Amino acid sequence: TERVLSGMQPSADSLHLGNYLGALVNWVEMQERYDAFFFIPDMHAITVAQPPEELRQRVRRTAAQYIAGGIDPERSTLFVQSHVPEHAQLAWLMICSTGMGEASRMTQFKDKTAKGGADAASVGLFTYPMLQAADILLYQPHGVPVGEDQKQHVELARNLAQRFNHRYGETFRLPEPYIPAEGARIYDLQNPTAKMSKSAESPNGLLNLLDTDQQIAKKIKSAVTDDGSEIRFDREAKPGVSNLLSIYSVLSGTTIDELVAEYEGKMYGHLKVDLADVVVAKLGPVRDRAEELLRDPAELDALLAKGAAKARSVASETLAQAYDRIGFLPAG
Ligand code: ATP
Ligand code: MG
């Protein structure tokens, strides 16, 4: 079976609906068909300073949400990046084979430093695509499920793999980006032309996996809608209503056309009330299961330790080969 690998940063207390529908739901499907590795990139999270106790909690919370969302730690390899030291070790090799110009062309760095300026950013934020290349290449995956915004980083990983293989001999498999279909793209409820994102300005635009039923209903009720009163799908003219329709459609399995027919002549309020029910019905059980898992952190930590051991057995083999190829003297 082919192998895939993916991860989501533990940079907030909860994953949001975009992370769930755009990533997690696909992962859960993929674990049936692939040898799947899912990890929690905590080393990426510290490219921006995190309060230590919060980071620890967020890693556990992310793990709990992966599992509650359907990742089966028996079937898939679920682990925390910092538990597998080979990530940092291979990252150095990747950093040393990346040109300054090449690294400077990464658009994520430009986006993430657009506000504060590059001088205020950590060097880690600049080199994080090389750590990401190491994350990927260590496991020799065939595919890397990522959003459109991460495509350039997978491309870099491919280039670095190719360069290493060419210079030192065949070592890494060249991974393919697996990009999900457009339908899974979810937009901010308060600002429906921007994608729903952990780093959003207002928390009211995010539907979080760990939100209470009341929070979900309230956020949907106050979602920005568009001029007019007609319920139809039109991303340009009606981004707010279109986003609500697409969330509704993905979660309920009803097509957009069916929904539009069903809500003909009804008001935005009707759509919102029904959508809140649909979201609560879907996310409520995931939240409850995550909270149950979080009540036993020792058990969760034990699961993650098992995952790290499985991951390490693969990663250490790749690293040993890369160290040898590059000419490092064996430690004896
Ligand atoms: P940040 O703002 O810190 O970049 P994020 O909310 O964009 O956070 P990521 O950790 O960058 O989340 O992404 C994790 C996964 O979730 C990726 O596969 C990404 O493509 C997917 N994803 C993120 N936001 C959305 C969205 N609004 N709709 C669909 N998929 C999304
Ligand atoms: Mg992102």
GROMACS .gro file of N, CA and C and ligand atoms in nm, residues 9 11 16 19 108 112 128 149-150 195-199, ligand 2:
model
   43
    9GLN      N    1  -0.085   2.222   1.248
    9GLN     CA    2  -0.018   2.290   1.359
    9GLN      C    3  -0.107   2.303   1.482
   11SER      N    4  -0.154   2.532   1.680
   11SER     CA    5  -0.132   2.674   1.711
   11SER      C    6  -0.257   2.742   1.767
   16HIS      N    7  -1.067   2.417   1.354
   16HIS     CA    8  -1.193   2.477   1.310
   16HIS      C    9  -1.254   2.390   1.199
   19ASN      N   10  -1.040   2.313   0.899
   19ASN     CA   11  -0.942   2.206   0.924
   19ASN      C   12  -1.010   2.070   0.920
  108GLN      N   13   0.460   3.165   0.179
  108GLN     CA   14   0.404   3.161   0.315
  108GLN      C   15   0.481   3.253   0.409
  112LYS      N   16   0.316   3.551   0.604
  112LYS     CA   17   0.312   3.552   0.751
  112LYS      C   18   0.391   3.668   0.810
  128TYR      N   19   1.132   2.711   0.818
  128TYR     CA   20   1.032   2.607   0.845
  128TYR      C   21   0.996   2.521   0.724
  149ASP      N   22  -0.245   2.614  -0.019
  149ASP     CA   23  -0.143   2.707   0.033
  149ASP      C   24  -0.010   2.637   0.068
  150GLN      N   25  -0.014   2.504   0.077
  150GLN     CA   26   0.108   2.431   0.113
  150GLN      C   27   0.174   2.364  -0.006
  195LYS      N   28  -1.053   3.276   0.381
  195LYS     CA   29  -1.073   3.139   0.429
  195LYS      C   30  -1.076   3.137   0.581
  196MET      N   31  -1.153   3.045   0.636
  196MET     CA   32  -1.155   3.027   0.780
  196MET      C   33  -1.014   2.988   0.823
  197SER      N   34  -0.958   3.059   0.921
  197SER     CA   35  -0.819   3.036   0.957
  197SER      C   36  -0.797   3.057   1.107
  198LYS      N   37  -0.711   2.974   1.165
  198LYS     CA   38  -0.682   2.985   1.308
  198LYS      C   39  -0.634   3.125   1.344
  199SER      N   40  -0.564   3.189   1.250
  199SER     CA   41  -0.510   3.322   1.280
  199SER      C   42  -0.605   3.435   1.238
  334MG      MG   43  -0.270   2.788   0.712
   0.00000   0.00000   0.00000
